[in-house]
Short mmCIF file of N, CA, C and O in Angstrom, two decimals:
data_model
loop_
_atom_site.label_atom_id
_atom_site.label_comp_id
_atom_site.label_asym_id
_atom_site.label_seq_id
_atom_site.Cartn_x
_atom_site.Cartn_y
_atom_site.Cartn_z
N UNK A 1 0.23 -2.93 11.52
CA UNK A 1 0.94 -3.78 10.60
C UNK A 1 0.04 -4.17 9.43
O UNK A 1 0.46 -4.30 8.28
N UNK A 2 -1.33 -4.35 9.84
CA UNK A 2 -1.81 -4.81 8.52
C UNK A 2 -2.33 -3.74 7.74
O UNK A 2 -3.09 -3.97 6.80
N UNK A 3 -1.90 -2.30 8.13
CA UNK A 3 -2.53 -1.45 7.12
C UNK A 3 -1.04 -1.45 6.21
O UNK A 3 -1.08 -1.37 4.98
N UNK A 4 -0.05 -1.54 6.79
CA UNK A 4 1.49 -1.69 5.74
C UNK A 4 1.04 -3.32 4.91
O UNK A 4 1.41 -3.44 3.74
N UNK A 5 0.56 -4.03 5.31
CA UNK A 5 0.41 -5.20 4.52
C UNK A 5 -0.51 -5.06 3.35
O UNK A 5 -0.50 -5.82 2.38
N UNK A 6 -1.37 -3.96 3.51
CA UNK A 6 -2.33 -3.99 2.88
C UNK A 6 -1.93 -2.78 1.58
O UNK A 6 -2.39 -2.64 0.44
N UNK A 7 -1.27 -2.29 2.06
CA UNK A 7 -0.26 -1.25 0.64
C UNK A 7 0.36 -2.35 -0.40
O UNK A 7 0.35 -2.43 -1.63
N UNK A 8 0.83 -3.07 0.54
CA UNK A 8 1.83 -4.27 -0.19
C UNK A 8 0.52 -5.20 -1.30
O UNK A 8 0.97 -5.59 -2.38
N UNK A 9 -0.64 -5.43 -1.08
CA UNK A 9 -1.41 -6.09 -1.98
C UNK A 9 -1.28 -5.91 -3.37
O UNK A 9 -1.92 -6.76 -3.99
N UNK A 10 -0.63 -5.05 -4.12
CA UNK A 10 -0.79 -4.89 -5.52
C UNK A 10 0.46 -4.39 -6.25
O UNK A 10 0.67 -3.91 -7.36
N UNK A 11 1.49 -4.80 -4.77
CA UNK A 11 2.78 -4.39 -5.76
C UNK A 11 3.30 -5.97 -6.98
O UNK A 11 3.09 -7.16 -7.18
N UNK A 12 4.13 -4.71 -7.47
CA UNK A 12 4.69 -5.76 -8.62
C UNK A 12 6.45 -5.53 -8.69
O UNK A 12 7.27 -6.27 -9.24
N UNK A 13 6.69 -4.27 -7.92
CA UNK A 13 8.30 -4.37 -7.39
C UNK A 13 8.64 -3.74 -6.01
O UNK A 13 8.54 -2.62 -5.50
N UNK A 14 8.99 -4.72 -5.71
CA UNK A 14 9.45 -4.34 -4.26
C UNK A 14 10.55 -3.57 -4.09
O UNK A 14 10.66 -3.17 -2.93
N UNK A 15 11.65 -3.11 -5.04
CA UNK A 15 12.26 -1.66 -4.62
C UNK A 15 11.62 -0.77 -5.35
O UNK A 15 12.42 0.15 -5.43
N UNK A 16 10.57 -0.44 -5.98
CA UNK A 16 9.73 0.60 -6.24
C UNK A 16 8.79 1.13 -5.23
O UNK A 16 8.22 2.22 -5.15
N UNK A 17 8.79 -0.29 -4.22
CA UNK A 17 7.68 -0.30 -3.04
C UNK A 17 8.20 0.17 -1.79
O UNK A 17 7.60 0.79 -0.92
N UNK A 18 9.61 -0.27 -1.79
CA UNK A 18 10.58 0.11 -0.94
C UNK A 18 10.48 1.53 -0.15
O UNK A 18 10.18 1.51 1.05
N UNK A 19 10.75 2.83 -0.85
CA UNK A 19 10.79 3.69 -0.80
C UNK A 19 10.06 4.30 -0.07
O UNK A 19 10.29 4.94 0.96
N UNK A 20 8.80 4.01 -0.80
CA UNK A 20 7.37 4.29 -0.23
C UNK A 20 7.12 4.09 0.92
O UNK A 20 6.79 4.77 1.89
N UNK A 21 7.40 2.61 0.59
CA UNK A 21 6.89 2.24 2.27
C UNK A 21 7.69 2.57 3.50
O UNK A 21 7.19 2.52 4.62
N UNK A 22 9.23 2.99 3.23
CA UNK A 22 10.17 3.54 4.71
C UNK A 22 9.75 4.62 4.64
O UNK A 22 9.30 4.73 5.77
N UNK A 23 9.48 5.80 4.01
CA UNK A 23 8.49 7.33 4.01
C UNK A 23 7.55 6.82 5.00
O UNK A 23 7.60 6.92 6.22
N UNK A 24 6.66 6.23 4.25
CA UNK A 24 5.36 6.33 5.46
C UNK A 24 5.72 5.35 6.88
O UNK A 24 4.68 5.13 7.50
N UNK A 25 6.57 4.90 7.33
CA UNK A 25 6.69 4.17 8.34
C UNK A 25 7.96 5.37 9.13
O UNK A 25 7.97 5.49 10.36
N UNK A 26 8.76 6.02 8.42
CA UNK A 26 9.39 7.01 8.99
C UNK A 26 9.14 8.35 9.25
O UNK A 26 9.94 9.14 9.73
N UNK A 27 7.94 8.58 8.89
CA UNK A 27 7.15 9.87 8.75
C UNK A 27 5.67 10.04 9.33
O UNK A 27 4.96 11.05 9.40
N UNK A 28 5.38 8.48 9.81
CA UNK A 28 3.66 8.36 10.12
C UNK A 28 2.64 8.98 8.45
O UNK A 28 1.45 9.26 8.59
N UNK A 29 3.18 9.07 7.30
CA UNK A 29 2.35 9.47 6.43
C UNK A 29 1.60 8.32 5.67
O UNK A 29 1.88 7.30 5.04
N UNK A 30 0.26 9.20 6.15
CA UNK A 30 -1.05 8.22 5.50
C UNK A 30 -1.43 6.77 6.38
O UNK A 30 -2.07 5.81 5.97
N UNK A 31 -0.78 6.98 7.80
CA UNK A 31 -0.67 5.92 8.86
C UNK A 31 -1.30 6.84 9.75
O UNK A 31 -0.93 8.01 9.78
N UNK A 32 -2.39 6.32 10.61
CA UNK A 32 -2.60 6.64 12.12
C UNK A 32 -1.81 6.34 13.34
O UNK A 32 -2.10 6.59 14.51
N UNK A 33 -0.70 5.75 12.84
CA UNK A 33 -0.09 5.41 13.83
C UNK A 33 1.92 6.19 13.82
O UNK A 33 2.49 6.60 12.81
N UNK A 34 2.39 6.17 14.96
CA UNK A 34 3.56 6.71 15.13
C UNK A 34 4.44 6.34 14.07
O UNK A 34 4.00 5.52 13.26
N UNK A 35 6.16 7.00 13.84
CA UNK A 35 6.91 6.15 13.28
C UNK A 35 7.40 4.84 14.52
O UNK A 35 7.57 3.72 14.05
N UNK A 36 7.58 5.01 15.82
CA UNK A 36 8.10 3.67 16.99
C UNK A 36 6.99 2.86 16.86
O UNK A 36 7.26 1.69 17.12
N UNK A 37 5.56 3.10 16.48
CA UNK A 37 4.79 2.45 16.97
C UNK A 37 4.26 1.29 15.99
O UNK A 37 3.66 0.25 16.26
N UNK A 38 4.80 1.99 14.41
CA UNK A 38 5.20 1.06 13.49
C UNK A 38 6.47 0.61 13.24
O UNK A 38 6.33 -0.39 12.53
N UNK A 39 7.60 0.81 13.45
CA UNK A 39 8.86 0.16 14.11
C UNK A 39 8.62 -1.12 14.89
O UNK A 39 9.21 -2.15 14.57
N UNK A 40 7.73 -1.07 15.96
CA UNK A 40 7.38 -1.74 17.17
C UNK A 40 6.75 -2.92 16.23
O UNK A 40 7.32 -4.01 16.18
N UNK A 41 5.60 -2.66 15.50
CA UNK A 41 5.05 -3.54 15.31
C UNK A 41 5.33 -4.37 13.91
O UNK A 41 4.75 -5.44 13.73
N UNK A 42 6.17 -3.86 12.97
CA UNK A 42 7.26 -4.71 12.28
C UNK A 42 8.43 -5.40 12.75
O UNK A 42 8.99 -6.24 12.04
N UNK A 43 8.96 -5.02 14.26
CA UNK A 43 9.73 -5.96 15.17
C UNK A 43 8.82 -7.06 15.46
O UNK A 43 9.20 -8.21 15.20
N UNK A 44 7.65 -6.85 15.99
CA UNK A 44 6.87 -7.77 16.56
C UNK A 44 6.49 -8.78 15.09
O UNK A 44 6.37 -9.99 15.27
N UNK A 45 6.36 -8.32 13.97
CA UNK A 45 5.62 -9.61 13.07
C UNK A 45 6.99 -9.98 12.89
O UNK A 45 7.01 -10.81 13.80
N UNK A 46 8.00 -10.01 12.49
CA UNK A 46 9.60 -10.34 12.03
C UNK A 46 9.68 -10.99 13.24
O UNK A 46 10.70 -11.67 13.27
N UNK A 47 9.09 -11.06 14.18
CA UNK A 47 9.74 -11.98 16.00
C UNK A 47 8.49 -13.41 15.54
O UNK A 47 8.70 -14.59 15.81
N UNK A 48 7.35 -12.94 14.88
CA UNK A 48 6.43 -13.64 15.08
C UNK A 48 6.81 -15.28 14.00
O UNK A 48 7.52 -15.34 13.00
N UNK A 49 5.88 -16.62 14.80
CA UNK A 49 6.41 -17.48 13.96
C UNK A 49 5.23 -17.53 13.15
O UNK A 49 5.15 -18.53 12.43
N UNK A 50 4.20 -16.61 13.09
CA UNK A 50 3.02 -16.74 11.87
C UNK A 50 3.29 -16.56 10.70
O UNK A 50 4.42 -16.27 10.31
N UNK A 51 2.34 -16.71 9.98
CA UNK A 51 2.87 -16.89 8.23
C UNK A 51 1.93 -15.07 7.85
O UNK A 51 0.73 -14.77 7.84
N UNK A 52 3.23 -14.23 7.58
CA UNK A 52 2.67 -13.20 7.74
C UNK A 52 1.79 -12.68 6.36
O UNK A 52 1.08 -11.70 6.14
N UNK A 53 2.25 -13.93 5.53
CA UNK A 53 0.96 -13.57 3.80
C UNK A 53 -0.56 -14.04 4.63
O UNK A 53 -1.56 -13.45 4.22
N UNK A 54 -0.70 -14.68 5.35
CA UNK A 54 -1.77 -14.49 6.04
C UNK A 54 -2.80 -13.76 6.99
O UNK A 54 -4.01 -13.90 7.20
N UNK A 55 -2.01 -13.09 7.36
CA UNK A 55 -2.55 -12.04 8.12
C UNK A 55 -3.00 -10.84 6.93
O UNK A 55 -3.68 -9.98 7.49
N UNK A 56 -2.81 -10.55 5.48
CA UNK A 56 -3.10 -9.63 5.05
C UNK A 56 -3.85 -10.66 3.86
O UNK A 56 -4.92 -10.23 3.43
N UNK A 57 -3.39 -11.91 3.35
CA UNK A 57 -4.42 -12.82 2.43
C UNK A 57 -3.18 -12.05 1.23
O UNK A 57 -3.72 -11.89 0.14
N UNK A 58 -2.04 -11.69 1.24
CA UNK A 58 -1.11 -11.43 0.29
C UNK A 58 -0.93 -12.01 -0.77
O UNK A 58 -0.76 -13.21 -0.54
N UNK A 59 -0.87 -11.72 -2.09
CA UNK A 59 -0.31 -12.71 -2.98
C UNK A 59 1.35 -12.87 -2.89
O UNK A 59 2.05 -13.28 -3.82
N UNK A 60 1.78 -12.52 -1.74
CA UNK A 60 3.35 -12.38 -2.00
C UNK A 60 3.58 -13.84 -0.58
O UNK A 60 2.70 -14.16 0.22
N UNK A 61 5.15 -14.54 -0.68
CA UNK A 61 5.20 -15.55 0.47
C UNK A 61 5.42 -14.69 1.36
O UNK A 61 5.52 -13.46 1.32
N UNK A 62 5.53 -15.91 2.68
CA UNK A 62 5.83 -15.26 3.88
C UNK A 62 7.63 -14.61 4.22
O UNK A 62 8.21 -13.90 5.05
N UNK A 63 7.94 -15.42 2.96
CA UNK A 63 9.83 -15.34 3.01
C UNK A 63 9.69 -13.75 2.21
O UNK A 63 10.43 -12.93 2.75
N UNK A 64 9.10 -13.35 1.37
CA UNK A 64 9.30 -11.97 0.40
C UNK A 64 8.83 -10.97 1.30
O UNK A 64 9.14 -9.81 1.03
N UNK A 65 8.00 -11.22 2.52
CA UNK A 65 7.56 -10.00 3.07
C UNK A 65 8.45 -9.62 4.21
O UNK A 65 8.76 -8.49 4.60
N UNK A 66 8.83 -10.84 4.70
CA UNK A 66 9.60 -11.11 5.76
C UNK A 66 11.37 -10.21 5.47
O UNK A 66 12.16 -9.81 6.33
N UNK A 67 11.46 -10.17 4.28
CA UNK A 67 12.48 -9.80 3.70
C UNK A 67 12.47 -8.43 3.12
O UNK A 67 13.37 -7.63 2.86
N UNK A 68 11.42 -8.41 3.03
CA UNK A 68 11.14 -6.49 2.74
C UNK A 68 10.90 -5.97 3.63
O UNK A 68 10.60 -4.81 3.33
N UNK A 69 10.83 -6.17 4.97
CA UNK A 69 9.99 -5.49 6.72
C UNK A 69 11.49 -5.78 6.72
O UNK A 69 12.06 -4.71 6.54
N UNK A 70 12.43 -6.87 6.87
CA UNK A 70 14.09 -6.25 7.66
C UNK A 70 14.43 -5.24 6.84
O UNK A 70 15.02 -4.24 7.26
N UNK A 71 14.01 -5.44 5.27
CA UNK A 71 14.66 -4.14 5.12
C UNK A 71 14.85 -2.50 5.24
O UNK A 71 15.60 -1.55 5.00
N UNK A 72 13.46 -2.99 5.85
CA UNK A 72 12.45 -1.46 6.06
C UNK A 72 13.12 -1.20 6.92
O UNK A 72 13.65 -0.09 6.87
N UNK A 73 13.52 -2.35 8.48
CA UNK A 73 14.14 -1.96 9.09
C UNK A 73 15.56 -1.16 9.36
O UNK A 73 15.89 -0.19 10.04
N UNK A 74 16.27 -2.12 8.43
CA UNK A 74 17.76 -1.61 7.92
C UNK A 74 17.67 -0.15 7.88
O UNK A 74 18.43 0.54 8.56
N UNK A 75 16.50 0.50 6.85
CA UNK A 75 15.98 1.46 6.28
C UNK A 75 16.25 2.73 7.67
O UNK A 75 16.98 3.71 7.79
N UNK A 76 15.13 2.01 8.63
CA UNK A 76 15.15 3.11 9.79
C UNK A 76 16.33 3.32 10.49
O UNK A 76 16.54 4.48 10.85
N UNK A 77 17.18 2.45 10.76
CA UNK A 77 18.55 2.16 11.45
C UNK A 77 19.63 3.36 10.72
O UNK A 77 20.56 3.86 11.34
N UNK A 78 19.25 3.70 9.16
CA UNK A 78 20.43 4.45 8.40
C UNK A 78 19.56 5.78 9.13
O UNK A 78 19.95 6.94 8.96
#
């Protein structure tokens, strides 16, 4: 999760970022990790009650990220 958080550090639009980021979470590209296993662990921060601009030191809130990871989800679901 925090290597997807850490892509997110320097965006400036989140449906430009969008894209990008369901590719590499649906494809494992440029991730060491699975597409379930990042599935898994964007269920798990979206379950979590932490403030997830913290875990990466984000300039974005915890409500804007929180809101771009369901959508990622939505994303995998189509």
């Amino acid at each position: 999760m925090i290597l997807l958080l850490y892509t997110l550090n320097f965006v400036r639009s989140w449906e430009d970022q969008y894209a990008k980021t369901l590719h590499m979470v649906k494809t494992g590209s440029g991730i060491i990790y699975s597409p379930e296993e990042m599935k898994f662990a964007i269920e798990e921060a979206l379950r979590s009650s932490e403030d997830l601009q913290a875990w990466g030191r984000l300039p974005h809130s915890d409500e804007a990220l929180r809101d771009f990871f369901s959508r990622i989800l939505q994303g995998l679901s189509n």
